[in-house]
Short mmCIF file of C-alpha atoms in Angstrom, two decimals:
data_model
loop_
_atom_site.label_atom_id
_atom_site.label_comp_id
_atom_site.label_asym_id
_atom_site.label_seq_id
_atom_site.Cartn_x
_atom_site.Cartn_y
_atom_site.Cartn_z
CA MET A 1 0.15 0.06 0.07
CA SER A 2 1.37 3.29 -0.99
CA THR A 3 1.12 6.65 0.64
CA LYS A 4 -1.75 7.39 -1.76
CA GLY A 5 -3.90 4.51 -0.64
CA ALA A 6 -5.34 1.63 -2.52
CA LYS A 7 -5.03 1.50 -6.36
CA SER A 8 -8.17 0.75 -8.44
CA GLY A 9 -6.37 -1.54 -10.37
CA THR A 10 -5.86 -3.97 -7.59
CA LYS A 11 -9.46 -4.87 -7.28
CA ALA A 12 -9.60 -6.12 -10.80
CA THR A 13 -7.22 -9.05 -10.13
CA LYS A 14 -9.88 -11.06 -8.15
CA GLN A 15 -7.27 -11.40 -5.45
CA PRO A 16 -9.26 -11.72 -1.75
CA LEU A 17 -9.94 -8.48 -0.25
CA GLN A 18 -7.31 -7.25 2.30
CA ILE A 19 -8.84 -5.77 5.33
CA LEU A 20 -6.78 -3.95 8.06
CA ILE A 21 -8.41 -4.19 11.52
CA THR A 22 -6.55 -1.42 13.62
CA GLN A 23 -6.91 -3.38 16.69
CA PRO A 24 -5.06 -6.34 18.23
CA ARG A 25 -5.65 -9.68 16.89
CA PRO A 26 -8.44 -11.77 18.89
CA THR A 27 -6.90 -14.36 21.19
CA SER A 28 -9.62 -16.91 20.49
CA GLU A 29 -9.87 -18.47 17.21
CA LYS A 30 -13.69 -18.52 17.86
CA SER A 31 -13.73 -14.79 17.28
CA PRO A 32 -16.60 -13.65 14.93
CA TYR A 33 -13.90 -11.92 12.93
CA PHE A 34 -12.51 -15.22 11.66
CA GLU A 35 -15.99 -16.43 10.85
CA LEU A 36 -16.50 -13.26 8.80
CA GLU A 37 -12.96 -14.03 7.04
CA ARG A 38 -14.12 -17.66 5.97
CA LYS A 39 -17.60 -16.74 5.15
CA HIS A 40 -16.43 -14.04 2.56
CA GLY A 41 -13.17 -15.37 1.51
CA VAL A 42 -11.32 -12.45 2.72
CA LEU A 43 -7.96 -11.64 4.48
CA LEU A 44 -8.00 -9.87 7.80
CA GLU A 45 -4.71 -8.43 9.18
CA PHE A 46 -4.83 -7.01 12.80
CA GLN A 47 -2.56 -4.18 13.74
CA PRO A 48 -3.09 -1.64 16.59
CA PHE A 49 -2.45 1.86 15.44
CA ILE A 50 -2.31 3.25 19.06
CA VAL A 51 -0.32 2.50 22.16
CA LEU A 52 -2.05 3.21 25.60
CA GLU A 53 0.04 4.79 28.40
CA ALA A 54 -1.16 4.50 31.96
CA ILE A 55 -1.54 7.67 33.72
CA PRO A 56 0.16 6.69 37.19
CA ALA A 57 -1.78 7.45 40.34
CA LYS A 58 0.61 10.39 41.34
CA GLU A 59 -0.45 12.41 38.17
CA PHE A 60 -3.99 11.33 38.46
CA ARG A 61 -4.24 12.76 42.05
CA ARG A 62 -3.64 16.21 40.38
CA GLN A 63 -7.04 16.01 38.89
CA LYS A 64 -8.49 16.11 42.58
CA ILE A 65 -11.31 13.59 41.74
CA ASP A 66 -12.41 11.43 44.55
CA ILE A 67 -13.31 8.07 42.96
CA SER A 68 -14.98 6.77 46.08
CA SER A 69 -17.50 9.73 46.03
CA PHE A 70 -19.26 8.41 42.75
CA THR A 71 -21.91 5.81 42.65
CA ALA A 72 -22.01 5.04 39.01
CA ILE A 73 -19.36 4.47 36.28
CA ILE A 74 -19.79 5.11 32.48
CA PHE A 75 -17.62 2.71 30.22
CA THR A 76 -17.23 2.95 26.61
CA SER A 77 -14.33 0.70 26.01
CA ARG A 78 -12.64 -2.37 27.66
CA ASN A 79 -9.50 0.07 27.87
CA ALA A 80 -11.41 2.33 30.21
CA ILE A 81 -12.32 -0.69 32.36
CA ASP A 82 -8.92 -2.00 32.64
CA HIS A 83 -7.43 1.51 33.55
CA PHE A 84 -10.23 2.43 36.07
CA PHE A 85 -9.60 -0.67 38.14
CA ARG A 86 -5.69 -0.42 37.57
CA MET A 87 -6.30 2.94 39.15
CA CYS A 88 -8.05 1.83 41.95
CA GLU A 89 -5.57 -0.82 42.69
CA GLU A 90 -2.74 1.63 42.57
CA MET A 91 -4.55 3.99 44.87
CA ARG A 92 -5.69 1.20 47.04
CA LEU A 93 -9.30 2.03 46.66
CA THR A 94 -12.22 -0.62 47.13
CA VAL A 95 -15.11 0.00 44.81
CA SER A 96 -18.30 -0.39 46.46
CA GLN A 97 -20.49 -3.50 45.68
CA ASP A 98 -23.47 -1.05 45.15
CA THR A 99 -21.72 0.91 42.24
CA LYS A 100 -23.74 0.83 39.00
CA TYR A 101 -22.07 0.38 35.82
CA PHE A 102 -23.34 1.89 32.49
CA CYS A 103 -21.89 0.53 29.29
CA ILE A 104 -22.01 1.29 25.64
CA THR A 105 -22.42 -2.24 24.58
CA GLU A 106 -23.07 -5.59 26.08
CA ALA A 107 -19.72 -6.79 25.11
CA VAL A 108 -18.42 -4.11 27.28
CA ALA A 109 -20.72 -4.72 30.09
CA LEU A 110 -19.53 -8.55 30.06
CA TYR A 111 -15.91 -7.78 30.28
CA LEU A 112 -16.69 -6.25 33.78
CA GLN A 113 -16.75 -10.05 34.83
CA LYS A 114 -12.99 -9.81 34.94
CA PHE A 115 -13.20 -7.50 37.88
CA ILE A 116 -16.59 -7.75 39.61
CA LEU A 117 -19.19 -10.06 40.39
CA TYR A 118 -21.49 -9.57 37.54
CA ARG A 119 -25.13 -8.83 38.65
CA LYS A 120 -27.79 -7.67 36.11
CA ARG A 121 -29.26 -5.33 38.77
CA LYS A 122 -26.11 -3.11 38.50
CA VAL A 123 -24.77 -3.49 35.22
CA PHE A 124 -26.72 -1.77 32.31
CA TYR A 125 -25.99 -1.28 28.59
CA GLY A 126 -27.48 0.21 25.67
CA ALA A 127 -29.88 -1.82 23.48
CA ASP A 128 -27.91 -1.21 20.07
CA GLY A 129 -24.55 -0.09 20.90
CA THR A 130 -25.38 3.61 20.12
CA ASN A 131 -25.11 6.64 22.59
CA LYS A 132 -28.62 7.19 22.22
CA THR A 133 -29.73 3.96 23.86
CA LEU A 134 -26.90 4.42 26.47
CA PHE A 135 -28.60 7.80 27.22
CA ASP A 136 -31.94 5.92 27.70
CA VAL A 137 -30.61 3.81 30.32
CA ILE A 138 -28.75 6.46 32.01
CA ASN A 139 -31.73 8.85 32.06
CA LYS A 140 -33.68 6.32 34.22
CA HIS A 141 -31.10 6.45 36.84
CA LYS A 142 -29.62 10.05 36.58
CA GLU A 143 -31.57 11.60 39.63
CA ASN A 144 -30.19 9.27 42.22
CA GLU A 145 -26.57 8.61 41.00
CA ARG A 146 -23.27 10.52 40.57
CA PHE A 147 -21.50 9.51 37.33
CA LEU A 148 -17.68 8.98 36.73
CA TYR A 149 -16.70 8.74 33.08
CA PRO A 150 -13.06 7.49 32.99
CA CYS A 151 -11.55 7.99 29.51
CA SER A 152 -8.44 8.64 27.44
CA GLU A 153 -6.67 12.14 27.82
CA ASN A 154 -8.55 14.50 25.60
CA GLN A 155 -10.31 11.62 23.96
CA GLN A 156 -13.75 11.57 25.89
CA ASP A 157 -16.76 11.09 23.58
CA ASN A 158 -18.13 14.92 23.29
CA ASP A 159 -21.73 13.48 22.52
CA ILE A 160 -21.79 11.69 25.93
CA VAL A 161 -20.20 14.78 27.76
CA ASN A 162 -22.60 17.34 26.06
CA TRP A 163 -25.62 14.94 26.91
CA LEU A 164 -24.58 14.73 30.50
CA LYS A 165 -24.15 18.48 30.82
CA ASN A 166 -27.42 19.36 29.00
CA ASN A 167 -29.44 16.84 31.13
CA LYS A 168 -27.88 18.14 34.43
CA VAL A 169 -26.30 14.85 35.48
CA GLY A 170 -23.67 15.04 38.07
CA PHE A 171 -20.51 13.60 36.68
CA GLU A 172 -16.62 14.07 36.00
CA THR A 173 -14.47 12.82 33.24
CA PRO A 174 -11.13 11.80 34.80
CA TYR A 175 -8.28 10.73 32.50
CA MET A 176 -6.60 7.54 33.43
CA TYR A 177 -4.58 6.84 30.15
CA ARG A 178 -3.57 8.35 26.97
CA SER A 179 -3.18 7.36 23.39
CA VAL A 180 0.06 7.46 21.55
CA SER A 181 0.52 6.65 17.88
CA ALA A 182 1.98 3.31 17.20
CA ASP A 183 4.81 2.95 14.52
CA VAL A 184 2.99 1.21 11.62
CA LYS A 185 4.62 2.88 8.83
CA GLY A 186 6.13 -0.30 7.53
CA LEU A 187 3.14 -1.98 7.40
CA LEU A 188 1.36 0.81 5.51
CA THR A 189 4.05 1.21 2.88
CA GLU A 190 4.80 -2.41 2.30
CA LYS A 191 1.31 -3.72 2.08
CA HIS A 192 -2.06 -2.85 0.19
CA PHE A 193 -5.19 -2.77 2.00
CA ASP A 194 -8.72 -2.64 0.23
CA VAL A 195 -10.45 -1.68 3.61
CA MET A 196 -9.23 -0.10 6.63
CA CYS A 197 -11.28 -0.13 9.87
CA PHE A 198 -10.81 2.52 12.67
CA PHE A 199 -12.15 2.46 16.23
CA THR A 200 -10.75 5.55 17.82
CA PRO A 201 -10.08 9.26 16.73
CA SER A 202 -6.37 8.47 18.00
CA GLY A 203 -6.32 5.57 15.49
CA VAL A 204 -7.21 8.03 12.64
CA ARG A 205 -4.58 10.48 14.04
CA SER A 206 -2.06 7.78 13.97
CA LEU A 207 -2.55 7.09 10.23
CA PHE A 208 -1.62 10.49 9.37
CA ASP A 209 1.32 10.63 11.85
CA ASN A 210 2.68 7.50 9.82
CA LEU A 211 1.89 8.73 6.65
CA PRO A 212 1.18 12.44 6.48
CA GLU A 213 0.73 12.39 2.71
CA PHE A 214 -1.85 9.58 2.72
CA THR A 215 -4.91 9.91 0.21
CA GLN A 216 -7.59 7.46 0.22
CA ASN A 217 -7.49 6.61 -3.62
CA GLY A 218 -10.07 3.74 -3.49
CA THR A 219 -9.63 2.38 -0.12
CA PHE A 220 -12.81 1.83 1.71
CA ILE A 221 -12.74 3.23 5.19
CA GLY A 222 -14.85 1.92 8.16
CA GLY A 223 -15.26 3.62 11.53
CA PHE A 224 -16.79 2.75 14.92
CA GLY A 225 -18.13 5.24 17.31
CA GLY A 226 -19.47 8.78 16.73
CA ASN A 227 -16.04 10.49 17.63
CA THR A 228 -14.16 8.12 15.19
CA LEU A 229 -16.67 8.72 12.41
CA LYS A 230 -16.16 12.43 12.85
CA ALA A 231 -12.30 12.30 13.13
CA ILE A 232 -12.31 10.36 9.72
CA GLU A 233 -14.55 13.00 7.98
CA GLU A 234 -12.62 15.92 9.31
CA ALA A 235 -9.40 14.25 8.00
CA GLY A 236 -10.92 14.35 4.54
CA LEU A 237 -11.82 10.72 4.20
CA GLU A 238 -14.83 9.17 2.49
CA LEU A 239 -16.55 6.93 4.96
CA GLN A 240 -18.25 3.70 3.45
CA ILE A 241 -18.61 1.49 6.71
CA LYS A 242 -20.33 2.99 9.81
CA ALA A 243 -20.96 1.41 13.25
CA PRO A 244 -22.80 1.31 15.40
CA THR A 245 -26.15 1.82 13.86
CA PRO A 246 -29.51 0.15 14.56
CA GLU A 247 -28.56 -2.40 11.68
CA SER A 248 -24.99 -2.77 12.62
CA PRO A 249 -24.31 -2.61 16.20
CA SER A 250 -20.67 -3.70 15.84
CA MET A 251 -17.85 -3.15 13.39
CA ILE A 252 -18.34 -7.08 12.55
CA THR A 253 -21.94 -6.71 11.40
CA ALA A 254 -21.19 -3.54 9.49
CA LEU A 255 -18.24 -5.42 7.77
CA ASP A 256 -20.46 -8.43 7.17
CA ARG A 257 -23.26 -6.18 5.48
CA PHE A 258 -20.75 -3.97 3.48
CA LEU A 259 -18.91 -7.22 2.05
CA ALA A 260 -22.07 -9.14 1.29
CA GLU A 261 -23.26 -6.06 -0.79
CA TYR A 262 -19.72 -5.34 -2.25
CA LEU A 263 -18.69 -8.97 -3.34
CA LYS A 264 -22.40 -9.37 -4.75
CA THR A 265 -21.66 -6.60 -7.28
CA LYS A 266 -18.49 -8.28 -8.36
CA LYS A 267 -19.81 -11.59 -9.25
#
């Protein structure tokens, strides 16, 4: 793949579509990604575009946020869950068993089982993975809870923050980790990808940190999450694969729908 993106002539060779997922490779061979690969006869490559750096407890304390004073936590990613409980451990804080958890998707909610005794009465998630359905759930509890929304430094979802403000919800957004661009220039210059899928605004930024002269030139772009979609469009890229939506609550379902339609037109 050159710095000018995919070349139109590549698609005419009937080679399997090369799809870049800008996340770590799933550890389980039962991952739906591999089923997608078999179903459509495509080739997936996994490569994180960002490296997460933990903000140490000493630095976190400068934010002057008392974690124990919050009764509910909002999680929009597994990374946020990892760093929240890491911070609690570093600060020797015990999270109350009565704490409620509000998650963007069921998959994120289920990840909590790694850290807590999972009970449906205290773990909530949106119906379709969109911010709107997350807001619907939070709205039912906002009067009685004080919310903590842990996130990456300067990478919080502005739609969520604005909704919390506009609906007069008591909340804070502490930074517990930060995103740094990974060195992926070698991969991007040596390989051609027909599809590139992004999951964070930092991943989009990393693309241009590695290849400042990148132009799309036929490459299909996918994005997950409102802030990511916005970052893709602000970067001047054309977006073909969007998630979450009511029809495609995950990147896997969005890719599945896209590939089914695209490959049908190539027969």
